[in-house]
Every structure is written in C-alpha cells, then in structure tokens.
Short mmCIF file of C-alpha atoms in Angstrom, two decimals:
data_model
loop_
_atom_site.label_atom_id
_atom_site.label_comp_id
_atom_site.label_asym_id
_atom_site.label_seq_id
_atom_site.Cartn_x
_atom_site.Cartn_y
_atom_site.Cartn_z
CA UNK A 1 -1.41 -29.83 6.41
CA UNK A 2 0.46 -27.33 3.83
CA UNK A 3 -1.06 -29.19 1.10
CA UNK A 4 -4.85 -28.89 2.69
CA UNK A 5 -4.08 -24.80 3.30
CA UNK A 6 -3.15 -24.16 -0.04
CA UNK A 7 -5.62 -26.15 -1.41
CA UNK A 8 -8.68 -24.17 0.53
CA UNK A 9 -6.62 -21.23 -0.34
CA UNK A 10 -7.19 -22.06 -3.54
CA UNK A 11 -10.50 -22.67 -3.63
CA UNK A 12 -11.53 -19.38 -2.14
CA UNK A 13 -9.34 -17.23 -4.81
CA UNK A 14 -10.90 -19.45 -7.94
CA UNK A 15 -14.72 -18.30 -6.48
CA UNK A 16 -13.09 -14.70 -6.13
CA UNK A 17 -11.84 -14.66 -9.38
CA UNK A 18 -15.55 -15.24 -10.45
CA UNK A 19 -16.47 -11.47 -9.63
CA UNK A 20 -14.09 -10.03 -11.75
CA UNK A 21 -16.00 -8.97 -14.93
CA UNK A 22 -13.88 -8.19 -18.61
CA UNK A 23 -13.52 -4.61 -18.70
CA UNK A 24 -12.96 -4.09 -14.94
CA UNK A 25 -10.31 -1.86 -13.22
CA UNK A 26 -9.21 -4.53 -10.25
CA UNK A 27 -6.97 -3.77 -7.45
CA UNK A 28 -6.32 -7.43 -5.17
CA UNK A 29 -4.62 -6.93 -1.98
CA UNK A 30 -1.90 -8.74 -0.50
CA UNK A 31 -1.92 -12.21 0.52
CA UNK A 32 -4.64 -14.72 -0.70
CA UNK A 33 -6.07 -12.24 -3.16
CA UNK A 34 -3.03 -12.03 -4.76
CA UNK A 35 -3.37 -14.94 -5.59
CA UNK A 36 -6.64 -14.68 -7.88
CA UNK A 37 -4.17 -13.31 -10.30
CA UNK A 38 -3.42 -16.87 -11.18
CA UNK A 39 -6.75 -17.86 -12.37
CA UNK A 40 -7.90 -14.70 -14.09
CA UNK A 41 -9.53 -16.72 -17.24
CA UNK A 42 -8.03 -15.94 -20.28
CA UNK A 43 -11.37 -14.67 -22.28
CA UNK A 44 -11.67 -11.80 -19.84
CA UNK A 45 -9.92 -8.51 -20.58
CA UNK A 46 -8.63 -7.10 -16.72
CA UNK A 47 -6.61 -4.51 -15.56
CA UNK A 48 -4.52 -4.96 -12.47
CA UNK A 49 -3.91 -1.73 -10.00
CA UNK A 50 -0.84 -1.74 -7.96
CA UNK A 51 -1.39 1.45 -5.42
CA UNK A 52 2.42 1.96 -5.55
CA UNK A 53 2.07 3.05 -9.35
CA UNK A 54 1.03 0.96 -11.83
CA UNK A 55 -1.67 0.57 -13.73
CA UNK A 56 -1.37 -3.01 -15.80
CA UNK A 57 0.55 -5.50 -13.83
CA UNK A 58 1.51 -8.57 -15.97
CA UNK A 59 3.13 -12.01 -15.12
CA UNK A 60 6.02 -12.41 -12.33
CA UNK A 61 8.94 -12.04 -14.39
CA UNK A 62 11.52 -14.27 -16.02
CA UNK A 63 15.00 -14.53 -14.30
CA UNK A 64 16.44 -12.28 -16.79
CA UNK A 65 13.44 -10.14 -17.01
CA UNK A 66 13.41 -8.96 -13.06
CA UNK A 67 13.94 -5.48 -12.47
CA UNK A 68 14.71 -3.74 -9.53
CA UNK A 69 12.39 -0.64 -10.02
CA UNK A 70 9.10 -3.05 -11.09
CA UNK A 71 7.38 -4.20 -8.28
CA UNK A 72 3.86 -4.91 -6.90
CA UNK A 73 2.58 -3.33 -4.12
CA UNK A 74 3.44 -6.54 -2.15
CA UNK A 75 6.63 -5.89 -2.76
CA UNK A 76 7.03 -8.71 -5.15
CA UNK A 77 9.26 -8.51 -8.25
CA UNK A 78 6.51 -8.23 -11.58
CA UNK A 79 6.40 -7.13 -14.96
CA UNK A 80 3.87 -4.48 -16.81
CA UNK A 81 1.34 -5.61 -19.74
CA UNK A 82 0.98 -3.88 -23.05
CA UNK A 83 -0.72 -0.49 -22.57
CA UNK A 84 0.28 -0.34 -18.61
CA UNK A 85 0.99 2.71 -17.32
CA UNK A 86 3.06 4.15 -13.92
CA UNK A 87 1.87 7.21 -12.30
CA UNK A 88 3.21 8.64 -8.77
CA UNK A 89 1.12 7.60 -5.29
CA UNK A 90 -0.94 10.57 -5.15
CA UNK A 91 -2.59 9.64 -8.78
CA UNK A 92 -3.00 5.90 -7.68
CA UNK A 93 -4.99 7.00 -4.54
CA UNK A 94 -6.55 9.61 -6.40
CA UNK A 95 -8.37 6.55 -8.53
CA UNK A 96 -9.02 5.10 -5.63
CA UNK A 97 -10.76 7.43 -3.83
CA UNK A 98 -12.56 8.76 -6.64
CA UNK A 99 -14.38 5.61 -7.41
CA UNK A 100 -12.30 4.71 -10.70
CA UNK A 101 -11.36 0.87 -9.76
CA UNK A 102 -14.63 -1.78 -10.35
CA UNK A 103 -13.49 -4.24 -7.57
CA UNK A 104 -10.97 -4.27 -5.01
CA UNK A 105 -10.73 -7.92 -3.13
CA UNK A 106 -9.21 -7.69 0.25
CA UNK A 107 -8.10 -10.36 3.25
CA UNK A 108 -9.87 -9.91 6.61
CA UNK A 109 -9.44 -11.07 9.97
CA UNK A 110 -13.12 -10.24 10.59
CA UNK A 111 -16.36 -8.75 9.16
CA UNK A 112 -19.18 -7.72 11.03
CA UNK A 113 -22.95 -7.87 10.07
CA UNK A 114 -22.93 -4.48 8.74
CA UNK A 115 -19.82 -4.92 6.40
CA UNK A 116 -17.17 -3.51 9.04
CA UNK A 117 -13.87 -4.78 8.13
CA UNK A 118 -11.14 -5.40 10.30
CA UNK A 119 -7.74 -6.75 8.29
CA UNK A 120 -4.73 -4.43 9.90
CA UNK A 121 -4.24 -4.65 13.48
CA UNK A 122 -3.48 -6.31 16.40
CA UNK A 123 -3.49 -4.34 19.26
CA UNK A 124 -0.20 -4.51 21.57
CA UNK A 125 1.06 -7.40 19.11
CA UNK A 126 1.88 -6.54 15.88
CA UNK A 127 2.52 -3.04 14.54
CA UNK A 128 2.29 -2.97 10.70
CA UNK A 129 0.00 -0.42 9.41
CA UNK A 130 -2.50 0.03 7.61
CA UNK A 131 -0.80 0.16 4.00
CA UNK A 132 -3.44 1.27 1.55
CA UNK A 133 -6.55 -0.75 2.91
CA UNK A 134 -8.53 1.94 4.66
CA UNK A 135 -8.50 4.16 1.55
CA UNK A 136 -9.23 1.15 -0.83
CA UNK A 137 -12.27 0.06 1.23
CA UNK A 138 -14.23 3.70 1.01
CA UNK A 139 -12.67 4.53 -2.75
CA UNK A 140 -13.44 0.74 -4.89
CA UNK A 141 -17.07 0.40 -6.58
CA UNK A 142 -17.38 -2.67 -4.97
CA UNK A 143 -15.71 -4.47 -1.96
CA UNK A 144 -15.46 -8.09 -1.73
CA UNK A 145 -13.11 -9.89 1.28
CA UNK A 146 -12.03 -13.19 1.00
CA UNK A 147 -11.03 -15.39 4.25
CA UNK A 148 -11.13 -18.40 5.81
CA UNK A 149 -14.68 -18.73 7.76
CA UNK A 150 -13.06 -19.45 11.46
CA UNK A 151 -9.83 -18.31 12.84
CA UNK A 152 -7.27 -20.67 13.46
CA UNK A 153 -9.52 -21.64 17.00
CA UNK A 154 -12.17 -22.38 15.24
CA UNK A 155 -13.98 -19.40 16.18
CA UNK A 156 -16.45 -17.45 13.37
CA UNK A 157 -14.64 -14.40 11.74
CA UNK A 158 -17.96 -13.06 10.51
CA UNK A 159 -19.06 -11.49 13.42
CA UNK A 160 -21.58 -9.12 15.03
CA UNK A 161 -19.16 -6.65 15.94
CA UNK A 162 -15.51 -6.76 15.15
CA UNK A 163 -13.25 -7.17 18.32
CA UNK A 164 -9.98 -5.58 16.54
CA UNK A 165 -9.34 -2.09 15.04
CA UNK A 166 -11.53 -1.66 12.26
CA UNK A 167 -10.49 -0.53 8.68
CA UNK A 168 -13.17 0.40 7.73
CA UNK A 169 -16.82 0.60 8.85
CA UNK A 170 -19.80 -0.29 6.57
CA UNK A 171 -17.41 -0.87 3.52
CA UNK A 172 -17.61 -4.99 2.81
CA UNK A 173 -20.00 -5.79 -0.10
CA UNK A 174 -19.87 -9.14 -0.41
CA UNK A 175 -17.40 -11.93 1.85
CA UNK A 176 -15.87 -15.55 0.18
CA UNK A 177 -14.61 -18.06 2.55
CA UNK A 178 -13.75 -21.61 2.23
CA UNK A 179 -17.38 -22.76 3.39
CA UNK A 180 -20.36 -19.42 1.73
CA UNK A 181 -20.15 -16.41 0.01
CA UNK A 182 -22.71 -13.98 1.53
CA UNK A 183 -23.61 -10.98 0.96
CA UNK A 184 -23.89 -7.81 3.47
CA UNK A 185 -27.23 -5.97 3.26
CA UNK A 186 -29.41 -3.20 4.82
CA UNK A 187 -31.33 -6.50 5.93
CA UNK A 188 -28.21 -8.46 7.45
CA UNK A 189 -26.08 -10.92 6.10
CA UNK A 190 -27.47 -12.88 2.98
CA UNK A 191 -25.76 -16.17 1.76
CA UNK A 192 -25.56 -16.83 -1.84
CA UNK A 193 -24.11 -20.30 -1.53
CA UNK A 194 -22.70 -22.85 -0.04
CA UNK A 195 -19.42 -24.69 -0.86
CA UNK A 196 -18.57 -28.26 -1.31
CA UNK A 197 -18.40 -30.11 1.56
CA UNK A 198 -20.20 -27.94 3.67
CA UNK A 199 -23.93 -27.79 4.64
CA UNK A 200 -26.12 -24.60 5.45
CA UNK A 201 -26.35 -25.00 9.21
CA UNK A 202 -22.90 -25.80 9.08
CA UNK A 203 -22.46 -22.44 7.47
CA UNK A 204 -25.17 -20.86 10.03
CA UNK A 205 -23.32 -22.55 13.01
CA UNK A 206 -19.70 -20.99 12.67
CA UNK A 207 -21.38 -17.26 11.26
CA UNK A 208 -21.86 -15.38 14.75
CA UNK A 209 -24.35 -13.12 13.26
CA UNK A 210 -27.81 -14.93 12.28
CA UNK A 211 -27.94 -15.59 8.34
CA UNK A 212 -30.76 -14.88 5.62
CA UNK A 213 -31.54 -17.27 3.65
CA UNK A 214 -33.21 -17.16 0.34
CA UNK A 215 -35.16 -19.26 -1.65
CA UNK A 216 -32.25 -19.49 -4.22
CA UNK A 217 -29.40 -20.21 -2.61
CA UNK A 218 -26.62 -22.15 -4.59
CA UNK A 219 -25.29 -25.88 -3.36
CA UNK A 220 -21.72 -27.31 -3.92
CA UNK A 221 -21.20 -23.88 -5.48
CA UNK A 222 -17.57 -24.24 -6.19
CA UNK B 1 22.17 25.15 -12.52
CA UNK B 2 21.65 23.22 -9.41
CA UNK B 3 24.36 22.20 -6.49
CA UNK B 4 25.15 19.21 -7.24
CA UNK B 5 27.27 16.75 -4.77
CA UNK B 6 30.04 14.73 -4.56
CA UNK B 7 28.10 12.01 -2.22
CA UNK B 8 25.59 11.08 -0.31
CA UNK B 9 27.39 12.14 2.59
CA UNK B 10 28.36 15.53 1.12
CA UNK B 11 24.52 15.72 -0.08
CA UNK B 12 23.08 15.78 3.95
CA UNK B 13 25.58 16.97 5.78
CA UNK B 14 23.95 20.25 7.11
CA UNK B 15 20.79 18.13 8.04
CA UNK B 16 20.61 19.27 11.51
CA UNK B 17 19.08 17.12 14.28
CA UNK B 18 15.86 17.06 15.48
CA UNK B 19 15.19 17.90 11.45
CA UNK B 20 11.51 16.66 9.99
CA UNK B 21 12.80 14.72 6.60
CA UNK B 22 10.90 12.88 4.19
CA UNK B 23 12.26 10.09 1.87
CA UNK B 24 10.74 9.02 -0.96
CA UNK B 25 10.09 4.87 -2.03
CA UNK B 26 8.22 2.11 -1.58
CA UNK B 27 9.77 -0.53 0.39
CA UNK B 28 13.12 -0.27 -1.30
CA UNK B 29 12.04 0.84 -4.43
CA UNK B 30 13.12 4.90 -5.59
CA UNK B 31 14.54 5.35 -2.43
CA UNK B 32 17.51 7.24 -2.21
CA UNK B 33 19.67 4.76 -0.73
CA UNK B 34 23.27 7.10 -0.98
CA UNK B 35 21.53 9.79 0.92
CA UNK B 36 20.68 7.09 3.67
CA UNK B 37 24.06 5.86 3.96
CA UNK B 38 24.89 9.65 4.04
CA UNK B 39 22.59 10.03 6.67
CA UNK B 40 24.27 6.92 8.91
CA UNK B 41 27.99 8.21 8.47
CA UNK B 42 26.59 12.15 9.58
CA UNK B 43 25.23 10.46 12.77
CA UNK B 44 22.55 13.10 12.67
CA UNK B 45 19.97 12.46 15.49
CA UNK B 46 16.16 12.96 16.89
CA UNK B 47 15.16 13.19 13.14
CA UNK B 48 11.22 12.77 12.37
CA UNK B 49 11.19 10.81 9.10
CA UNK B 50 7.85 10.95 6.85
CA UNK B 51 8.09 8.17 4.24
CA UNK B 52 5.86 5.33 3.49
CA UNK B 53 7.54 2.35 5.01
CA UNK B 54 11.05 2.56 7.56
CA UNK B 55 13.34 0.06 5.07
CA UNK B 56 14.14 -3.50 6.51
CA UNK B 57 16.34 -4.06 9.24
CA UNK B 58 19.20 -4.16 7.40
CA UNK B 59 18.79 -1.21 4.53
CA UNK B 60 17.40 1.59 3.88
CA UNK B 61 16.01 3.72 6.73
CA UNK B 62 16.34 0.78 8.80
CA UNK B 63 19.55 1.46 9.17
CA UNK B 64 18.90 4.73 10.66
CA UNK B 65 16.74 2.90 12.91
CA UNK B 66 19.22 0.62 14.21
CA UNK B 67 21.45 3.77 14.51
CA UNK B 68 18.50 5.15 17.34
CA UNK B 69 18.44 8.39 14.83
CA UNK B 70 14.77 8.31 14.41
CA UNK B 71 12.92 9.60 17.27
CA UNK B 72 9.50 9.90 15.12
CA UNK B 73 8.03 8.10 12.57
CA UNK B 74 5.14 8.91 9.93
CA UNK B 75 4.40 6.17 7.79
CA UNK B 76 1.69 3.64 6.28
CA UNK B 77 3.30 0.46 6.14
CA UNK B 78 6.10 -0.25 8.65
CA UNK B 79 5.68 -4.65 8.80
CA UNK B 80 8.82 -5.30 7.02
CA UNK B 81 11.38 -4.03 10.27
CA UNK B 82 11.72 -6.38 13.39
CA UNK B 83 13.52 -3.84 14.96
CA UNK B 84 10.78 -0.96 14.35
CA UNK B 85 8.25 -3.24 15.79
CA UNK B 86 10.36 -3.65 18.85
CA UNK B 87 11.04 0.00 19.44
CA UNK B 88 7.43 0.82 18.94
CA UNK B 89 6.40 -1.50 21.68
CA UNK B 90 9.39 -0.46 24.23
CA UNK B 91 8.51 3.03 23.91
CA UNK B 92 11.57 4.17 22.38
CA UNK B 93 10.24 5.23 18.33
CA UNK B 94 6.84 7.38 18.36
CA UNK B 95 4.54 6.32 15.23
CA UNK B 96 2.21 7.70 13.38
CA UNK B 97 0.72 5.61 10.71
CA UNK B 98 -1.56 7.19 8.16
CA UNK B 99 -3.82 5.62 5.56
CA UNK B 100 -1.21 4.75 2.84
CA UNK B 101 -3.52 7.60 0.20
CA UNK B 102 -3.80 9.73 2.99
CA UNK B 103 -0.02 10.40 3.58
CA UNK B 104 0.65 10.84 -0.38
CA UNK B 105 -2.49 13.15 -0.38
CA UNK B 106 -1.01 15.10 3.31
CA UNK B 107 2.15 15.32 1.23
CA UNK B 108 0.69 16.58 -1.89
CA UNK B 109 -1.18 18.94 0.02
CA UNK B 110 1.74 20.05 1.92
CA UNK B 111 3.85 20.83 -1.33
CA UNK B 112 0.95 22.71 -2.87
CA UNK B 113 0.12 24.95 -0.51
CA UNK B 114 -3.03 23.51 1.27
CA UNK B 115 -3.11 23.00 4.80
CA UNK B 116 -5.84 20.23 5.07
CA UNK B 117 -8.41 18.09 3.25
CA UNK B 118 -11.46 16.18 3.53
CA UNK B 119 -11.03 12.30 2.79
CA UNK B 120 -12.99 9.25 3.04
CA UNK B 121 -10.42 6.79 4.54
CA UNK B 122 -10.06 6.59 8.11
CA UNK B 123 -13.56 7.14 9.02
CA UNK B 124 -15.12 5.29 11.71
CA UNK B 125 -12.09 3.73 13.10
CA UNK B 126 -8.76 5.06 15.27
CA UNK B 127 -7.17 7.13 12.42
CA UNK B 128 -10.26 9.60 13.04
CA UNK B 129 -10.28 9.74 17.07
CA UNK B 130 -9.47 13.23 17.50
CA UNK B 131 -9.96 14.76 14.01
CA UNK B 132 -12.78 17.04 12.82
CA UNK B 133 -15.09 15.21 10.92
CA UNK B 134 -17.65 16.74 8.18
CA UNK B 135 -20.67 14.74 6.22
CA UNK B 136 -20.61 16.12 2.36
CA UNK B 137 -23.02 14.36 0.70
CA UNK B 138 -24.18 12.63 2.92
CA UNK B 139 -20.67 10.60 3.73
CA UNK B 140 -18.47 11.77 6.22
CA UNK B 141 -15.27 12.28 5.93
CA UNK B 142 -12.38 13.46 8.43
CA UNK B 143 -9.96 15.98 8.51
CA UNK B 144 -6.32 15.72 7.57
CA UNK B 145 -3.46 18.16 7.51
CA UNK B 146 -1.20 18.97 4.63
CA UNK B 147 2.62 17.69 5.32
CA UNK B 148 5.81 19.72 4.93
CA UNK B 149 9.67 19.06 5.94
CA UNK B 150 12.78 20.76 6.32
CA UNK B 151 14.21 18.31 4.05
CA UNK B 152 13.31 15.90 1.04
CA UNK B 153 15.63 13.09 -0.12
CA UNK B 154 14.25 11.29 -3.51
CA UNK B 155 15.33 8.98 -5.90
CA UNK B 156 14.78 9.52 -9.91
CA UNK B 157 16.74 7.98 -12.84
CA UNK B 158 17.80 11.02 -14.26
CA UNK B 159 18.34 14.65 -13.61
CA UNK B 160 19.05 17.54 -15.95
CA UNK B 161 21.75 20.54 -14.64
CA UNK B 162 18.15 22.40 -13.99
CA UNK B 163 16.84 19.56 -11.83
CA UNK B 164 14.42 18.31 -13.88
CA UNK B 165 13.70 15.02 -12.82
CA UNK B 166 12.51 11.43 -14.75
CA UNK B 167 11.67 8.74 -12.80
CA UNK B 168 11.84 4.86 -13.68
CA UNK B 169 8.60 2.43 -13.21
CA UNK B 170 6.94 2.16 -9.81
CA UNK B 171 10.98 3.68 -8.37
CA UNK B 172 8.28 7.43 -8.87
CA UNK B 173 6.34 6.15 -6.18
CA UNK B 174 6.01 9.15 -3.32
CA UNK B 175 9.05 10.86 -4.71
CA UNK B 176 6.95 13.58 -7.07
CA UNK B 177 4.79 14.74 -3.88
CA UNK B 178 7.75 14.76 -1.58
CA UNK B 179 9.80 16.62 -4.17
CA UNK B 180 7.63 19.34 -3.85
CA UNK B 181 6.83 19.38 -0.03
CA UNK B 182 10.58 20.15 1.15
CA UNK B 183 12.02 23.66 2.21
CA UNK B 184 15.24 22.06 0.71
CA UNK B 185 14.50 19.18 -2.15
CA UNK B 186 17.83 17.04 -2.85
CA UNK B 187 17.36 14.58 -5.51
CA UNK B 188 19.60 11.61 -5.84
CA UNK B 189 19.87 10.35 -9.50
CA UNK B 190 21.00 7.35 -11.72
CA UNK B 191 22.52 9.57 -13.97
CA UNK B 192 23.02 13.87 -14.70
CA UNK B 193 22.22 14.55 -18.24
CA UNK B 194 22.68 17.96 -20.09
CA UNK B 195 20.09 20.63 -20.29
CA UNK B 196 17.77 19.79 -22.82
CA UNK B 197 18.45 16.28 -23.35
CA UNK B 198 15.17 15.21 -21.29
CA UNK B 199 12.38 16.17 -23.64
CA UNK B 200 9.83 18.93 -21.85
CA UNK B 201 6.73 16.62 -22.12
CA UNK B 202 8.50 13.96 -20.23
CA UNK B 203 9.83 16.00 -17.24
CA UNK B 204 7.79 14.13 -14.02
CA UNK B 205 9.51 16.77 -11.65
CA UNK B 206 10.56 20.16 -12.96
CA UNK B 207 13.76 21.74 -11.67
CA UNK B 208 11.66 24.63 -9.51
CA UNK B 209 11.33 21.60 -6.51
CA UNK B 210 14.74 20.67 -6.57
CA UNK B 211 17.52 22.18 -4.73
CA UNK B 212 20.40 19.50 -5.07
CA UNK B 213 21.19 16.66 -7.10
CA UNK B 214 23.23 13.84 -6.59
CA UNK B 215 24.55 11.53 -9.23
CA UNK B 216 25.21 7.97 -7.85
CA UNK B 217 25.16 4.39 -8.34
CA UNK B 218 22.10 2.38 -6.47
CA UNK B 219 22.23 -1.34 -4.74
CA UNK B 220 18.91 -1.17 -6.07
CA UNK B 221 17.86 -3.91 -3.41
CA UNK B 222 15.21 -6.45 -4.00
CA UNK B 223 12.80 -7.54 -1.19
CA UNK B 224 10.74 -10.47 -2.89
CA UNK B 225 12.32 -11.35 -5.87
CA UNK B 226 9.42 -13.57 -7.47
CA UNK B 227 10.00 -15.14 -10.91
CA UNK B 228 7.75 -17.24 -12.66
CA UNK B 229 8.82 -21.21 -13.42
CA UNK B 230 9.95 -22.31 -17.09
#
C-alpha cells in the first residue's frame, strides 16, 4: 500500500512541477509539494522561497554539509544555492504579501467551487496552526493546491462548500489531484484534464460540485 | 557598553511572573536556548510567550510548557508539541494563533511604533471574527494590532560590546522584529566580539534594541535532519 501512496504522490507533484515556469519566484508548502522539488527539470532556472528566511534553497545536504542554523520552513535540514539570500520573517512575508512570488503550491484537505481552501484545521482534534498558509494564499501571483481527489473515505475533497476552517476564501487558482487538474473560475470549476487511469465521469462522479467541460480537455494527461 | 551576563539564568532572573515575553526562532532554529533553560531553573510562572512555534516536548519552550509556566500562548505554528496540543484541549494553555506573516508583521509593528495594520491574510475565515475589516481597493483586508513585551530573548551569532547584533542563515528568523519590540531586549550570542570588529554595513540589529547580551554555547538542536543519499 506504501508503495501505491508514494507512487500517486508522485504522480501529482511531477504534473505540479509542470506549472513552474524558468524565471519564477516559487514558494511549495509542506508535505507533498515539497516534494516537486525533486523533479524541478534541470533546463528551468527556479528560485525556491522558504518563509522562515531564505531566498534560494538548494539540495538536502550531505552528512558533513548539515548545519544546524539552515533549514526549510518544514523544518528539514537544507542547503542554499549560489546567489541565495536570508532575510528576517518580516521581509519573507513582506514578498509574500506584496505579490513578489510567481507560484505558491499548497496541500488541501478541501477546495470549494469558488477556490476556498481549507488545509489547517481540524476542529476539536488537532491544534497546529496555521503556519504561513493564510498569508501565502492572498500574497502568491498564482495559487495552485495539489491533493488527493477523495479523502481517505472515499468522499470528494473538491467540494461546494468546505466543511472545515477555511484558510482562505476565493484564493485557489488552479487544483492537481491524482485523477484532473481543474481550474476554478467566475463560471465554476473547469477541468483541464484527466489522468491515466481515470475517465471523465469518473472525475465528475467523486467532484461534489458539477464540472465544466470544454471542448479541449486533455486525456491520459500525465 | 551593554550588561552582559554570566548565564542564561543570570540573563532572566528579574523576569517577573505573569510577564508578556517573546522568543525569537523557528522551530529550534535562533532560539535562545540558554535563556530557556534560564527560564526553567527561575521557575518563573503565568508568563504569556509570543514566538512562532512553543519548541518540542522536550526543548526549547516546551520545556517551559511541561514546567505549567505558560499560561498564554501567541503563535503560528504550534504541531510539533504533544503536550501543547493536550493542554490546549484540557483547557489549561490559552492560544492564540496568528497567520505566521501576520505575527512577524504585529511584531514589527509593535517595535516600530504602530499600533495596527491592514493585511490580506485572515480574511474570510476565523482569524477575522471579531476584527474590523476595511475594502482598499476593492480587497478587504482586516485589522491587526501591533505586538509589544516586557521582555525579548533572541538568538544571533555574534554581538559587539554595543549590542550590535549578526545573525547566522535562517537562525535571523523573528529575532530582528522581536529585538526591537521589547521594553528590555536580551540577546543571547555565539560569540562577543570587540567594538568595531563587525563591519557597519553588516550589523542586522544595531545595539539601540539591545539591552543585554549573553555569550554562550548552543545545543543547536536539529528537528529533521534530512541528508541527501550518495
């Protein structure tokens, strides 16, 4: 079963990485879209945020590289690519908010319709916070959340209104799962395509919200 | 000159309870983890703490949490503490968690003199309930108030006799806005170099925030040490 996870897992952050553009200012959130740092193609040129500070993160380091003070903003050990620079909280949010990063990808437990994203809380079961989300959602150019398409019950995390706490309301531009990516519009929810293994009323069948569909909609996308 | 201490104890001694502190890091990164232990050993109590994340159960301000010498908590990211999470939900720790730009921007604001700001995060969901709220632009934004404490506790890598501070990689973190948002600023240092030996276009904090320093030797704990294969 570990095997299948990481493999969707997988899937979804090699279609992410696909929105990243050379030239782009990128912050990725914890969790999966971490991960789309590991298949950043090499012919792009892409700067990696860190809200705690940094401006250039570069590979995890060697054993004898790690250093205590160098860390992402998961918390994870890293190291800093040529031309990086650190800078205190207040800057880093201060690029946030005022529009300076290109993309931010984030997780979600669910996305309504109308882009509301809901990735922080569960109320009366787990009390983490909020971390830097609800500032990165209202300060990227563009926000794009990756998830799986149904919770762990098989119910659809695209929804028409989100159940838990919200992070942020009208923020999501565009949402990758493991089965569509679709886009949020004034009109509703737009799919773009359709991944392997999975067929459009499929798709339609575990979105809650009813689906546009254009004319040229992409099959066995990725 | 500045005071400077013999230890962390000796540093927060006079922190009296029911004191509003702020501690600079991220996770366990630039915090200042003498003053902490200081902080433990004074058995100071009913503190409000303002810092971005309450340590792990086992260092940092955790410690003080395990110690029941928190009574408030104003944070953004508090996921890495069982024991937080279980004095949240018994009633015992009050929390307020703020948008992680937010409480760096309340801080700023509260070391420089303004008593709120406009921002976009928080709008539209619980962080707002209760706030003004004001469309510029035609986006809204809500109301947030400036942050100040009796005392600050950071972490830099060095310190001049002045109290001009340097700080090392992401260890700056919250520490610069937090330097400057304390009545009493007391900044706990890898090293105390002489006056003049950090150049003046490098200084990240100048001496004017500072009101201690302590020199002392950091743990420097890791909590996800990731290294790459090969």
């Amino acid at each position: 079963m570990k095997g299948i996870k990481s493999n969707v897992r997988e899937r979804i952050a090699r279609r992410a990485e696909e929105e990243i553009k050379s030239g782009y200012y990128v912050n990725l959130g914890i969790g999966m879209p971490t991960l789309v740092a590991n298949y950043i193609s090499e012919n792009k040129v892409v700067v990696l945020q860190s809200e705690n500070g940094l401006l250039g993160i570069g590979a995890y380091p060697a054993e004898d590289e790690v250093d205590p003070d160098l860390i992402n903003a998961g918390k994870e050990t890293v190291t800093a690519i040529k031309g990086a620079s650190y800078f205190n909280s207040a800057e880093s949010f201060a690029m946030i908010r005022g529009e300076h990063i290109d993309l931010a990808i984030l997780g979600g437990m669910e996305v309504s319709a109308q882009g509301d994203l809901a990735n922080w809380m569960i109320p009366g079961k787990m009390i983490k916070g909020m971390g830097g989300a609800m500032d990165l959602v209202h300060g990227a150019r563009k926000i794009t959340v990756i998830m799986d398409h149904v919770n762990k019950n098989g119910a659809p995390k695209i929804v028409n209104k989100c159940s838990l706490p919200l992070t942020g309301k009208n923020v999501v531009n565009r949402i990758i799962t493991d089965r569509a990516v679709l886009d949020v519009t004034k009109k509703g929810l737009v799919v773009r395509e359709i991944a392997k293994g999975f067929t459009l009323e499929e798709v339609e069948n575990s979105t809650e919200p009813d689906i546009i569909v254009p004319s040229s909609i992409c099959y066995d996308a990725y | 000159m500045k005071r400077q201490f013999m230890n962390g104890y000796d540093a927060v001694k006079d922190i009296a309870d029911g004191s509003t502190i702020m501690v600079g890091g991220f996770g366990l990164v630039g915090i200042p983890e003498q003053m902490i232990l200081g902080l433990v050993e004074s058995g100071v109590k009913g503190l409000t703490v303002i810092s971005n994340n309450c340590g792990v159960d086992e260092w940092g301000l955790g410690l003080l949490l395990k110690n029941h010498q928190i009574n408030k908590m104003i944070g953004s990211y508090v996921g890495e503490n069982k024991e937080f999470e279980r004095q949240v939900l018994s009633g015992e720790l009050d929390v307020e968690l703020t948008p992680q730009g937010t409480l760096a921007e309340r801080i700023r604001a509260g070391g420089a003199g303004i008593p709120a700001f406009y921002t976009p995060a928080g709008v539209g969901t619980q962080v707002a309930e209760g706030k003004e709220t004001r469309i510029f632009d035609g986006k809204e934004y809500v109301l947030e108030k400036g942050l100040k404490a009796d005392y600050s506790l950071i972490r830099a890598l060095k310190a001049d006799e002045m109290g001009n501070l340097l700080y090392n990689k992401t260890a700056r973190n919250f520490n610069p806005m937090i330097a400057a948002a304390g009545k009493v600023t007391l900044a706990e240092v890898e090293e105390i170099v002489p006056t003049g030996t950090i150049e003046p276009d490098s200084i990240h904090t100048p001496g004017i925030y500072v009101q201690g320093i302590l020199e002392a030797i950091q743990e420097k704990r890791i909590e996800r040490r990731t290294v790459r294969e090969g």
